[in-house]
């Protein structure tokens, strides 16, 4: 096979006729097969229905451009979630399977089948968005912050002070950022192209990160209180931005009113909210951190207060006057799980149900720090904050080998991956997601829990990484400060106060790059809804195509120089009509090959003619 001519299918609109199927719908699905693969006699879809596999009986083919044939068959949404793959039979009698990993001559595992389900109900705005993550204490101080005395647990810091990255003081240094400070910088976010403002927790707590909430019923007065949140959401909405909050469903803080009512008091109504023992003197906590007691989701009263109905914590902040547009759920992967208890999926479904009862146009993300695909299918969380499919393999592809990074993210500082390894990892960890979940997943270079990408990677890599996070399927996420090129060796050290007045060294070129990429994504819907087809991967470089029925985009990214980036001309539509949209380099046609520039630390985006392959 020539480079870029592999058969292909994915869950996008180019290959699946109905993006929001209902139970018992018949859905047309198709694959593309190039003439160089062999003469095809028949294509069948193998799907699992009620636990038993069967094959579609009819298929049809249509000739496309550049030697491609498009084979169409139907599958039935016989269960809420189905899996399927294709069998390609050639006229010479040979047979090949096609699943999410590509071709196989032996029958593959169902685990790598394509996935489709009836849970595609994320709001349209979510997949079109550019998300901006804000750690409130470190973003901006309004003038009102000066009048708020620091609590007894806090170590007061000046905005220009350095951040303590490790040790007992890391979580108690208070720089005094507040919600009105965010309002004062919405112009900056708008110029970046931000459409979702994602706030880490705003509840009162005894730390700067506020994941140890002492109450879910109010906004921390240090941030300006309830009224400040109302002002922020209203100001963001006037600019067409959404605002999402961050909620800890796995634990509260030790100072939380529920925990305080039940600690050493087995008769308290809140006693079964947690995993108490020995007269409620001992309790289970998140990773044995005493300040983070773990919720017991077997408690019906906890469910009532936290998630059930319009008076619950989940619902309150979605309603007037606050009107949040969604939640990111912290430690979603551990919520409801302990020993033989496993209520994780149920809790996610309950949260989504309550959210949709309040406002069906809200967005729900779950943090899942490892392989999320088997657990996030859209029936609960619309998508995941996950690191395995994009963030971690990208770090390792561009790793600078530093060994000073966050111990919670093994793989950094280890052996460097090739570009092909990056693609293989990306494909494997996205394989089991339905397409609509892939569109909702967060594409982050870094977050408040990780080293900064700039610190972990080679010089110049951030520009390339940003190019990839804005052009691959998913929601691009900018952690506040990335646009200034800030650094940090671990999560705590990365929570650097924003350098609004030159307090820290910055790389101002990244601000323009993020703005340009956000505009590129907004102006090219194919980068939101289009299919993803990898056409090249080597030691140093990758290239992929995003396609729908109206547009085609080619993207190429390179680490060190690769002078041999060549794909077959039939892998894409007419390269002679390519228009560079980002990066500035040109394609070259040479015989039956398209030569792609492979400059060090480069990323290029070209617009090509559409496939014109209609349904």
Coordinates of C-alpha atoms in Angstrom, one line a residue:
X1 CA 0.0 0.0 0.0
X2 CA 1.1 3.5 -0.8
X3 CA 1.3 6.1 2.0
X4 CA -2.1 7.4 2.8
X5 CA -4.2 5.0 0.8
X6 CA -5.4 2.7 3.6
X7 CA -9.2 1.9 3.7
X8 CA -11.0 4.1 6.2
X9 CA -14.1 4.6 8.3
X10 CA -14.9 6.6 11.4
X11 CA -18.0 7.9 13.1
X12 CA -18.1 11.3 11.4
X13 CA -20.8 12.7 9.1
X14 CA -18.7 11.7 6.1
X15 CA -19.1 8.0 7.0
X16 CA -22.2 7.8 9.2
X17 CA -25.5 9.2 7.9
X18 CA -27.2 9.9 11.2
X19 CA -25.1 11.6 13.9
X20 CA -27.9 11.3 16.6
X21 CA -29.6 8.0 16.1
X22 CA -32.5 6.7 18.1
X23 CA -33.2 3.1 19.2
X24 CA -34.1 0.9 16.3
X25 CA -33.0 3.4 13.6
X26 CA -31.4 2.0 10.5
X27 CA -28.2 4.0 9.9
X28 CA -26.2 4.0 6.7
X29 CA -22.4 3.6 7.2
X30 CA -19.7 3.5 4.5
X31 CA -16.0 2.9 4.0
X32 CA -13.6 4.1 1.4
X33 CA -11.3 1.6 -0.3
X34 CA -8.6 2.5 -2.8
X35 CA -8.0 0.6 -6.0
X36 CA -4.5 -0.2 -4.9
X37 CA -5.9 -2.3 -2.1
X38 CA -7.3 -4.8 -4.6
X39 CA -10.6 -5.4 -6.5
X40 CA -13.4 -5.5 -4.0
X41 CA -16.2 -8.0 -4.4
X42 CA -18.3 -7.3 -1.3
X43 CA -18.3 -5.2 1.9
X44 CA -20.3 -6.3 4.9
X45 CA -20.8 -4.7 8.4
X46 CA -20.5 -7.1 11.3
X47 CA -22.4 -5.8 14.3
X48 CA -23.4 -7.2 17.7
X49 CA -27.1 -7.2 18.5
X50 CA -28.4 -8.5 21.8
X51 CA -25.0 -10.1 22.4
X52 CA -24.9 -12.0 19.1
X53 CA -22.9 -11.1 16.0
X54 CA -24.5 -10.9 12.5
X55 CA -23.6 -9.4 9.1
X56 CA -25.4 -6.9 7.0
X57 CA -26.8 -8.5 3.9
X58 CA -26.6 -5.7 1.3
X59 CA -24.0 -3.2 0.3
X60 CA -23.5 -0.9 -2.7
X61 CA -20.5 0.9 -4.1
X62 CA -20.0 4.2 -5.8
X63 CA -16.9 5.4 -7.6
X64 CA -15.1 8.4 -6.1
X65 CA -12.2 10.5 -7.2
X66 CA -8.6 9.5 -7.4
X67 CA -9.2 5.7 -7.4
X68 CA -11.4 5.6 -4.3
X69 CA -14.5 3.5 -4.1
X70 CA -17.1 4.1 -1.4
X71 CA -19.0 1.1 -0.1
X72 CA -22.2 1.7 1.8
X73 CA -24.3 -0.7 4.0
X74 CA -26.7 -0.4 6.9
X75 CA -26.5 -1.2 10.6
X76 CA -29.4 -1.3 13.0
X77 CA -29.4 0.5 16.4
X78 CA -30.9 -2.6 18.0
X79 CA -29.5 -1.8 21.5
X80 CA -28.7 1.6 23.1
X81 CA -25.0 0.9 22.4
X82 CA -23.7 -1.1 19.5
X83 CA -20.3 -2.1 18.1
X84 CA -19.5 -2.9 14.5
X85 CA -16.6 -3.5 12.1
X86 CA -16.3 -4.2 8.4
X87 CA -15.4 -7.3 6.3
X88 CA -13.8 -6.5 3.0
X89 CA -13.9 -9.4 0.5
X90 CA -11.7 -9.2 -2.6
X91 CA -12.4 -11.0 -5.9
X92 CA -9.3 -13.1 -5.4
X93 CA -10.9 -14.7 -2.3
X94 CA -8.9 -12.9 0.3
X95 CA -10.6 -11.1 3.2
X96 CA -9.7 -8.2 5.4
X97 CA -11.3 -6.8 8.5
X98 CA -11.5 -3.0 9.1
X99 CA -11.9 -1.7 12.6
X100 CA -10.7 1.4 14.6
X101 CA -7.1 0.2 14.4
X102 CA -7.1 -0.4 10.6
X103 CA -6.8 -3.5 8.5
X104 CA -6.4 -7.0 9.9
X105 CA -6.3 -10.4 8.2
X106 CA -7.2 -12.2 11.4
X107 CA -10.5 -11.6 13.1
X108 CA -9.9 -8.8 15.6
X109 CA -11.2 -8.3 19.1
X110 CA -14.6 -6.6 19.6
X111 CA -12.9 -4.2 21.9
X112 CA -11.6 -2.3 18.9
X113 CA -14.8 -2.2 17.0
X114 CA -16.4 1.1 16.0
X115 CA -19.0 2.4 18.5
X116 CA -22.3 4.0 18.0
X117 CA -25.0 4.7 20.6
X118 CA -28.1 6.8 21.3
X119 CA -26.5 9.1 23.8
X120 CA -25.3 11.8 21.4
X121 CA -26.9 14.7 23.2
X122 CA -24.1 17.1 24.0
X123 CA -25.0 20.7 23.2
X124 CA -23.9 21.8 19.7
X125 CA -22.0 24.7 21.2
X126 CA -19.7 22.4 23.2
X127 CA -18.0 20.8 20.2
X128 CA -17.6 24.1 18.5
X129 CA -15.9 25.7 21.6
X130 CA -12.4 26.8 22.6
X131 CA -12.1 26.2 26.4
X132 CA -10.0 28.3 28.7
X133 CA -9.2 26.9 32.1
X134 CA -8.9 29.4 35.0
X135 CA -7.5 28.7 38.5
X136 CA -9.2 31.6 40.2
X137 CA -6.6 32.4 42.9
X138 CA -4.0 32.9 40.2
X139 CA -5.8 34.6 37.4
X140 CA -6.4 38.3 38.4
X141 CA -7.1 40.4 41.5
X142 CA -9.8 43.1 41.4
X143 CA -9.4 46.1 43.6
X144 CA -12.0 44.6 46.0
X145 CA -9.6 41.8 46.8
X146 CA -7.4 44.2 48.9
X147 CA -10.2 44.6 51.4
X148 CA -10.6 40.9 52.1
X149 CA -8.5 39.6 55.1
X150 CA -6.8 36.3 54.5
X151 CA -8.2 33.4 56.5
X152 CA -6.1 31.7 59.3
X153 CA -5.1 28.8 57.1
X154 CA -3.6 31.0 54.3
X155 CA -0.1 32.3 53.6
X156 CA -0.7 35.7 51.9
X157 CA 1.5 36.3 48.8
X158 CA 2.1 39.2 46.5
X159 CA 1.2 38.8 42.9
X160 CA 4.8 39.0 41.8
X161 CA 6.0 36.4 44.3
X162 CA 7.1 33.0 43.1
X163 CA 4.9 29.9 43.6
X164 CA 5.9 27.1 46.0
X165 CA 5.6 23.9 44.0
X166 CA 6.0 21.3 46.7
X167 CA 5.6 20.8 50.4
X168 CA 3.0 21.7 52.9
X169 CA 2.7 25.3 51.9
X170 CA 1.9 24.7 48.3
X171 CA -1.8 24.4 48.9
X172 CA -2.1 27.3 51.3
X173 CA -0.4 30.2 49.5
X174 CA -3.1 32.7 48.7
X175 CA -2.5 35.2 45.9
X176 CA -6.0 36.7 46.1
X177 CA -7.3 36.3 42.6
X178 CA -11.1 36.7 42.4
X179 CA -14.1 36.5 40.1
X180 CA -14.3 40.2 39.4
X181 CA -10.7 40.0 38.3
X182 CA -11.7 37.6 35.6
X183 CA -14.5 40.0 34.5
X184 CA -11.8 42.7 34.0
X185 CA -9.9 40.5 31.6
X186 CA -12.7 39.1 29.5
X187 CA -11.5 41.3 26.6
X188 CA -8.3 39.2 26.7
X189 CA -10.2 36.0 26.5
X190 CA -12.4 37.2 23.7
X191 CA -9.4 38.2 21.7
X192 CA -8.0 34.7 22.1
X193 CA -11.2 33.2 20.7
X194 CA -12.3 31.7 23.9
X195 CA -15.9 30.5 24.1
X196 CA -16.0 28.4 27.3
X197 CA -14.6 29.8 30.6
X198 CA -13.9 26.8 32.8
X199 CA -13.4 27.7 36.5
X200 CA -11.8 25.3 38.9
X201 CA -13.8 25.2 42.2
X202 CA -15.3 28.4 43.5
X203 CA -16.7 27.1 46.8
X204 CA -15.3 28.1 50.2
X205 CA -12.5 25.8 51.3
X206 CA -9.2 25.7 53.3
X207 CA -6.8 25.7 50.4
X208 CA -6.1 27.8 47.3
X209 CA -7.3 25.0 44.9
X210 CA -10.7 24.7 46.7
X211 CA -11.1 21.0 45.9
X212 CA -11.7 20.6 49.7
X213 CA -15.0 22.4 49.8
X214 CA -16.4 23.4 53.2
X215 CA -19.8 24.1 51.6
X216 CA -21.5 23.6 48.2
X217 CA -24.1 26.3 49.0
X218 CA -22.1 29.5 48.4
X219 CA -19.3 31.0 46.5
X220 CA -16.2 31.6 48.5
X221 CA -16.3 35.2 49.9
X222 CA -12.6 35.4 49.0
X223 CA -13.7 35.3 45.4
X224 CA -16.4 37.9 45.8
X225 CA -19.3 35.7 46.9
X226 CA -22.4 34.6 45.1
X227 CA -23.0 38.0 43.5
X228 CA -19.5 37.9 41.9
X229 CA -20.4 34.7 40.1
X230 CA -23.6 36.2 38.9
X231 CA -21.7 39.2 37.5
X232 CA -19.1 36.9 35.8
X233 CA -21.7 34.7 34.1
X234 CA -23.8 37.6 32.9
X235 CA -20.7 39.4 31.6
X236 CA -19.5 36.2 29.8
X237 CA -22.9 35.5 28.3
X238 CA -23.1 39.0 26.9
X239 CA -20.0 38.2 24.9
X240 CA -21.4 34.8 23.8
X241 CA -19.2 32.9 26.2
X242 CA -20.3 29.9 28.3
X243 CA -19.1 29.4 31.9
X244 CA -18.5 26.0 33.5
X245 CA -17.9 25.1 37.1
X246 CA -15.9 22.4 38.8
X247 CA -17.6 20.0 41.3
X248 CA -16.1 17.3 43.5
X249 CA -18.4 14.3 43.5
X250 CA -15.8 12.0 45.0
X251 CA -15.1 13.9 48.2
X252 CA -15.7 17.1 50.2
X253 CA -13.3 18.9 52.5
X254 CA -12.8 17.9 56.1
X255 CA -14.3 21.3 57.1
X256 CA -17.5 20.6 55.1
X257 CA -20.6 21.1 57.1
X258 CA -21.8 17.6 56.3
X259 CA -18.6 16.0 57.5
X260 CA -18.4 18.2 60.6
X261 CA -22.0 17.1 61.5
X262 CA -21.1 13.5 61.3
X263 CA -17.5 13.3 62.6
X264 CA -17.5 11.4 65.9
X265 CA -21.3 11.5 65.8
X266 CA -22.7 8.2 64.4
X267 CA -26.3 9.3 64.9
X268 CA -26.0 12.3 62.6
X269 CA -28.2 12.2 59.4
X270 CA -25.0 12.8 57.4
X271 CA -23.2 9.8 59.0
X272 CA -23.7 7.6 56.0
X273 CA -22.5 10.3 53.5
X274 CA -18.9 9.1 54.2
X275 CA -17.1 5.8 54.9
X276 CA -16.8 6.2 58.7
X277 CA -15.6 3.5 61.2
X278 CA -14.8 3.3 64.9
X279 CA -17.5 5.6 66.1
X280 CA -17.0 7.9 63.2
X281 CA -13.5 8.8 64.3
X282 CA -11.9 7.1 61.3
X283 CA -12.9 7.6 57.7
X284 CA -11.8 6.8 54.1
X285 CA -10.3 9.7 52.2
X286 CA -9.0 10.4 48.7
X287 CA -5.6 8.8 48.5
X288 CA -5.5 8.9 52.3
X289 CA -5.3 12.7 52.3
X290 CA -7.1 13.5 55.6
X291 CA -8.5 16.8 54.4
X292 CA -10.5 15.0 51.6
X293 CA -13.0 12.5 53.1
X294 CA -14.6 10.3 50.4
X295 CA -18.4 10.3 49.8
X296 CA -20.4 7.1 50.0
X297 CA -22.8 7.2 47.1
X298 CA -24.8 4.3 48.6
X299 CA -26.4 7.0 50.8
X300 CA -29.8 8.0 49.5
X301 CA -29.8 11.2 51.5
X302 CA -26.4 12.2 50.0
X303 CA -27.9 11.6 46.5
X304 CA -30.9 13.8 47.4
X305 CA -28.8 16.7 48.5
X306 CA -26.0 16.4 46.0
X307 CA -27.7 15.4 42.7
X308 CA -31.4 14.5 42.9
X309 CA -33.8 17.2 41.7
X310 CA -34.0 20.9 41.4
X311 CA -32.9 21.6 45.0
X312 CA -29.6 19.6 44.7
X313 CA -26.1 21.0 44.5
X314 CA -25.8 20.0 40.9
X315 CA -29.0 21.9 40.0
X316 CA -28.7 25.0 42.1
X317 CA -25.8 26.6 40.2
X318 CA -27.4 25.9 36.8
X319 CA -30.5 27.9 37.7
X320 CA -31.1 31.6 38.0
X321 CA -29.4 33.8 39.1
X322 CA -26.2 31.8 38.5
X323 CA -26.9 30.1 35.2
X324 CA -23.8 28.0 34.8
X325 CA -23.6 26.2 31.5
X326 CA -22.1 23.0 32.7
X327 CA -19.9 21.1 35.1
X328 CA -16.5 19.5 35.0
X329 CA -16.7 16.7 37.6
X330 CA -13.4 16.3 39.5
X331 CA -12.1 12.7 40.1
X332 CA -15.1 11.3 38.2
X333 CA -13.2 8.1 37.6
X334 CA -13.1 7.3 41.4
X335 CA -16.5 8.6 42.3
X336 CA -18.7 5.9 43.8
X337 CA -16.0 3.3 43.7
X338 CA -14.5 1.6 46.8
X339 CA -13.8 -2.1 47.2
X340 CA -16.8 -4.1 45.9
X341 CA -18.9 -0.9 45.4
X342 CA -18.9 0.5 41.9
X343 CA -21.5 3.2 41.3
X344 CA -19.4 5.3 39.0
X345 CA -21.6 5.0 35.9
X346 CA -24.8 5.5 37.9
X347 CA -23.5 8.7 39.5
X348 CA -22.5 10.2 36.1
X349 CA -25.9 9.3 34.7
X350 CA -27.7 10.9 37.7
X351 CA -25.7 14.1 37.3
X352 CA -26.5 14.3 33.6
X353 CA -30.2 13.6 34.3
X354 CA -30.5 16.4 36.8
X355 CA -28.6 18.8 34.5
X356 CA -30.8 18.1 31.6
X357 CA -33.9 18.5 33.7
X358 CA -32.7 22.0 34.6
X359 CA -31.3 22.9 31.2
X360 CA -30.9 20.4 28.3
X361 CA -28.3 22.7 26.7
X362 CA -25.7 22.1 29.5
X363 CA -22.4 20.3 29.1
X364 CA -21.0 17.6 31.4
X365 CA -17.3 16.6 31.5
X366 CA -15.7 14.0 33.8
X367 CA -12.1 13.9 34.8
X368 CA -10.6 10.5 34.0
X369 CA -6.8 10.5 34.3
X370 CA -6.3 7.1 32.7
X371 CA -7.9 5.1 29.8
X372 CA -11.4 6.6 29.8
X373 CA -13.0 5.1 26.7
X374 CA -14.6 2.0 28.3
X375 CA -16.3 4.2 30.9
X376 CA -17.2 7.4 29.1
X377 CA -19.7 6.6 26.3
X378 CA -22.1 9.6 26.5
X379 CA -24.8 8.0 28.7
X380 CA -23.4 10.0 31.6
X381 CA -20.5 12.3 30.9
X382 CA -20.6 13.9 27.4
X383 CA -16.8 13.8 27.3
X384 CA -13.7 13.4 29.4
X385 CA -10.8 15.4 30.7
X386 CA -8.4 12.7 29.9
X387 CA -4.6 12.6 29.3
X388 CA -3.9 9.3 27.7
X389 CA -5.2 9.8 24.1
X390 CA -3.6 13.2 23.4
X391 CA -1.7 14.9 26.2
X392 CA 0.7 12.3 27.4
X393 CA 1.8 10.8 24.0
X394 CA 2.2 14.4 22.8
X395 CA 4.4 15.2 25.8
X396 CA 6.6 12.2 25.1
X397 CA 6.9 12.9 21.3
X398 CA 8.2 16.4 22.1
X399 CA 9.9 15.5 25.5
X400 CA 13.0 17.4 26.4
X401 CA 13.9 14.5 28.8
X402 CA 13.6 16.5 32.0
X403 CA 13.3 14.4 35.1
X404 CA 11.8 17.0 37.5
X405 CA 8.2 16.5 36.6
X406 CA 5.0 15.6 38.5
X407 CA 5.2 12.0 39.9
X408 CA 1.5 11.6 39.2
X409 CA 2.2 11.6 35.5
X410 CA 4.7 8.8 34.8
X411 CA 6.0 8.7 31.3
X412 CA 7.4 12.2 31.4
X413 CA 11.2 12.1 31.4
X414 CA 11.1 8.5 30.1
X415 CA 12.0 7.3 26.6
X416 CA 11.0 9.7 23.9
X417 CA 8.3 8.5 21.5
X418 CA 8.5 8.8 17.7
X419 CA 5.8 10.6 15.7
X420 CA 4.5 7.2 14.7
X421 CA 4.3 6.1 18.3
X422 CA 2.3 9.2 19.0
X423 CA -0.2 8.3 16.3
X424 CA -0.4 4.6 17.4
X425 CA -1.1 5.7 21.0
X426 CA -3.7 8.3 19.9
X427 CA -5.5 5.8 17.7
X428 CA -5.5 3.1 20.4
X429 CA -6.8 5.3 23.2
X430 CA -9.5 6.9 21.1
X431 CA -10.6 3.6 19.5
X432 CA -13.4 2.8 21.9
X433 CA -15.0 6.2 22.1
X434 CA -18.1 6.9 20.1
X435 CA -17.4 9.7 17.7
X436 CA -19.6 12.2 19.6
X437 CA -17.6 11.6 22.7
X438 CA -14.3 12.2 20.8
X439 CA -15.8 15.5 19.7
X440 CA -16.5 16.4 23.4
X441 CA -13.2 15.2 24.9
X442 CA -10.8 17.9 26.1
X443 CA -7.6 18.3 24.0
X444 CA -5.2 19.8 26.6
X445 CA -1.5 20.5 26.3
X446 CA -1.5 20.9 30.1
X447 CA -3.8 21.7 33.0
X448 CA -3.7 22.8 36.6
X449 CA -2.7 19.3 37.6
X450 CA 0.3 18.8 35.2
X451 CA 3.6 20.4 34.3
X452 CA 3.4 23.1 31.8
X453 CA 3.8 21.8 28.3
X454 CA 6.5 24.4 27.6
X455 CA 8.6 23.1 30.6
X456 CA 8.2 19.4 29.6
X457 CA 9.0 19.7 25.9
X458 CA 11.6 20.9 23.4
X459 CA 12.0 24.6 22.5
X460 CA 9.4 25.5 19.9
X461 CA 7.1 22.5 20.6
X462 CA 4.3 24.5 22.2
X463 CA 3.4 26.1 18.8
X464 CA 3.3 22.7 17.2
X465 CA 1.3 21.2 20.1
X466 CA -1.2 24.0 19.9
X467 CA -1.6 23.5 16.2
X468 CA -2.5 19.8 16.8
X469 CA -4.9 20.5 19.7
X470 CA -6.9 22.9 17.5
X471 CA -7.0 20.6 14.4
X472 CA -7.6 17.2 15.9
X473 CA -11.2 16.1 17.0
X474 CA -12.1 17.4 20.4
X475 CA -12.3 20.6 22.4
X476 CA -9.1 22.6 22.5
X477 CA -8.2 23.7 26.1
X478 CA -5.9 26.6 27.0
X479 CA -4.8 26.6 30.6
X480 CA -4.5 30.2 31.7
X481 CA -0.9 31.3 31.1
X482 CA -0.2 29.0 28.2
X483 CA -0.8 32.0 25.9
X484 CA 2.0 33.7 27.7
X485 CA 4.3 30.7 27.4
X486 CA 4.5 30.2 31.2
X487 CA 6.4 27.3 32.6
X488 CA 6.1 24.9 35.6
X489 CA 7.6 21.6 36.7
X490 CA 4.4 20.2 38.3
X491 CA 0.8 21.0 38.9
X492 CA 1.4 23.3 41.9
X493 CA 4.3 25.0 40.2
X494 CA 2.3 25.6 37.1
X495 CA -0.4 27.6 38.9
X496 CA 1.5 30.8 38.3
X497 CA -0.2 34.2 38.7
X498 CA -0.9 35.7 35.4
X499 CA 1.7 38.3 34.2
X500 CA -0.7 41.1 33.4
X501 CA 1.9 43.8 34.3
X502 CA 5.1 42.1 33.3
X503 CA 5.6 40.3 36.6
X504 CA 7.1 37.3 34.8
X505 CA 8.9 36.5 31.6
X506 CA 6.5 35.7 28.8
X507 CA 6.5 34.5 25.2
X508 CA 4.0 36.9 23.7
X509 CA 4.1 35.2 20.3
X510 CA 1.9 32.4 21.7
X511 CA -1.0 34.8 22.3
X512 CA -1.2 35.6 18.6
X513 CA -0.8 31.9 17.7
X514 CA -3.8 30.9 19.9
X515 CA -5.9 33.6 18.5
X516 CA -5.0 32.6 14.9
X517 CA -5.8 28.9 15.6
X518 CA -9.1 29.7 17.3
X519 CA -10.1 31.8 14.3
X520 CA -9.0 29.0 11.9
X521 CA -11.1 26.4 13.8
X522 CA -14.1 28.7 13.9
X523 CA -13.9 29.5 10.1
X524 CA -13.5 25.8 9.1
X525 CA -16.3 23.7 10.4
X526 CA -14.5 20.6 9.1
X527 CA -12.1 20.9 12.0
X528 CA -15.1 20.4 14.3
X529 CA -17.2 17.8 12.5
X530 CA -14.9 16.4 9.9
X531 CA -13.5 12.8 9.8
X532 CA -9.9 12.1 10.8
X533 CA -7.7 10.1 8.5
X534 CA -3.9 9.7 9.2
X535 CA -1.9 9.7 5.9
X536 CA 1.7 9.8 7.2
X537 CA 3.7 8.9 10.3
X538 CA 7.4 8.6 10.6
X539 CA 10.1 9.0 13.3
X540 CA 9.7 12.8 13.2
X541 CA 6.5 13.8 11.4
X542 CA 2.8 13.2 11.0
X543 CA 0.1 14.2 8.5
X544 CA -3.6 13.8 8.7
X545 CA -6.7 14.8 6.8
X546 CA -10.0 16.2 8.2
X547 CA -12.9 15.8 5.7
X548 CA -16.6 16.3 5.4
X549 CA -18.8 16.6 2.3
X550 CA -17.9 20.2 1.8
X551 CA -14.3 20.7 2.9
X552 CA -10.9 19.0 3.2
X553 CA -8.1 20.1 5.5
X554 CA -4.6 18.7 5.5
X555 CA -2.4 19.1 8.6
X556 CA 1.3 18.2 8.9
X557 CA 3.4 18.5 12.1
X558 CA 7.1 17.9 12.5
X559 CA 9.5 17.6 15.4
X560 CA 13.0 17.5 14.0
X561 CA 13.6 17.8 10.3
X562 CA 12.1 15.1 8.1
X563 CA 13.1 15.6 4.4
X564 CA 11.1 12.6 3.2
X565 CA 7.5 13.5 3.9
X566 CA 5.8 12.1 0.9
X567 CA 2.3 10.8 0.4
X568 CA 0.6 9.4 -2.7
X569 CA -1.2 12.1 -4.6
X570 CA -4.4 10.1 -4.4
X571 CA -4.4 10.1 -0.6
X572 CA -5.8 13.6 -0.8
X573 CA -7.8 15.7 -3.2
X574 CA -6.1 17.9 -5.7
X575 CA -2.9 19.1 -4.1
X576 CA -2.2 21.6 -6.8
X577 CA -5.1 23.7 -5.4
X578 CA -3.9 23.7 -1.8
X579 CA -4.2 26.9 0.1
X580 CA -2.0 27.3 3.2
X581 CA -4.1 28.5 6.1
X582 CA -1.4 28.3 8.9
X583 CA 2.4 27.8 8.8
X584 CA 3.2 29.4 5.5
X585 CA 4.7 26.4 3.6
X586 CA 3.6 25.0 0.2
X587 CA 3.0 21.5 -1.0
X588 CA 4.9 20.2 -4.0
X589 CA 3.7 17.7 -6.6
X590 CA 6.3 15.3 -7.9
X591 CA 5.1 12.5 -10.1
X592 CA 2.5 10.5 -8.2
X593 CA 3.7 11.9 -4.8
X594 CA 2.8 15.0 -2.8
X595 CA 5.9 16.3 -0.9
X596 CA 5.1 18.0 2.4
X597 CA 7.7 20.4 4.0
X598 CA 9.3 18.8 7.0
X599 CA 10.9 21.7 8.7
X600 CA 11.9 21.3 12.4
X601 CA 9.2 22.3 14.9
X602 CA 6.7 23.1 12.2
X603 CA 3.0 22.7 11.8
X604 CA 1.1 23.6 8.6
X605 CA -2.6 23.6 7.7
X606 CA -3.8 23.6 4.1
X607 CA -7.3 23.8 2.6
X608 CA -7.9 21.4 -0.3
X609 CA -10.9 20.8 -2.6
X610 CA -13.8 18.8 -1.0
X611 CA -14.3 15.1 -1.7
X612 CA -17.9 15.9 -2.9
X613 CA -19.0 12.5 -1.7
X614 CA -22.6 13.1 -0.8
X615 CA -25.1 10.6 0.8

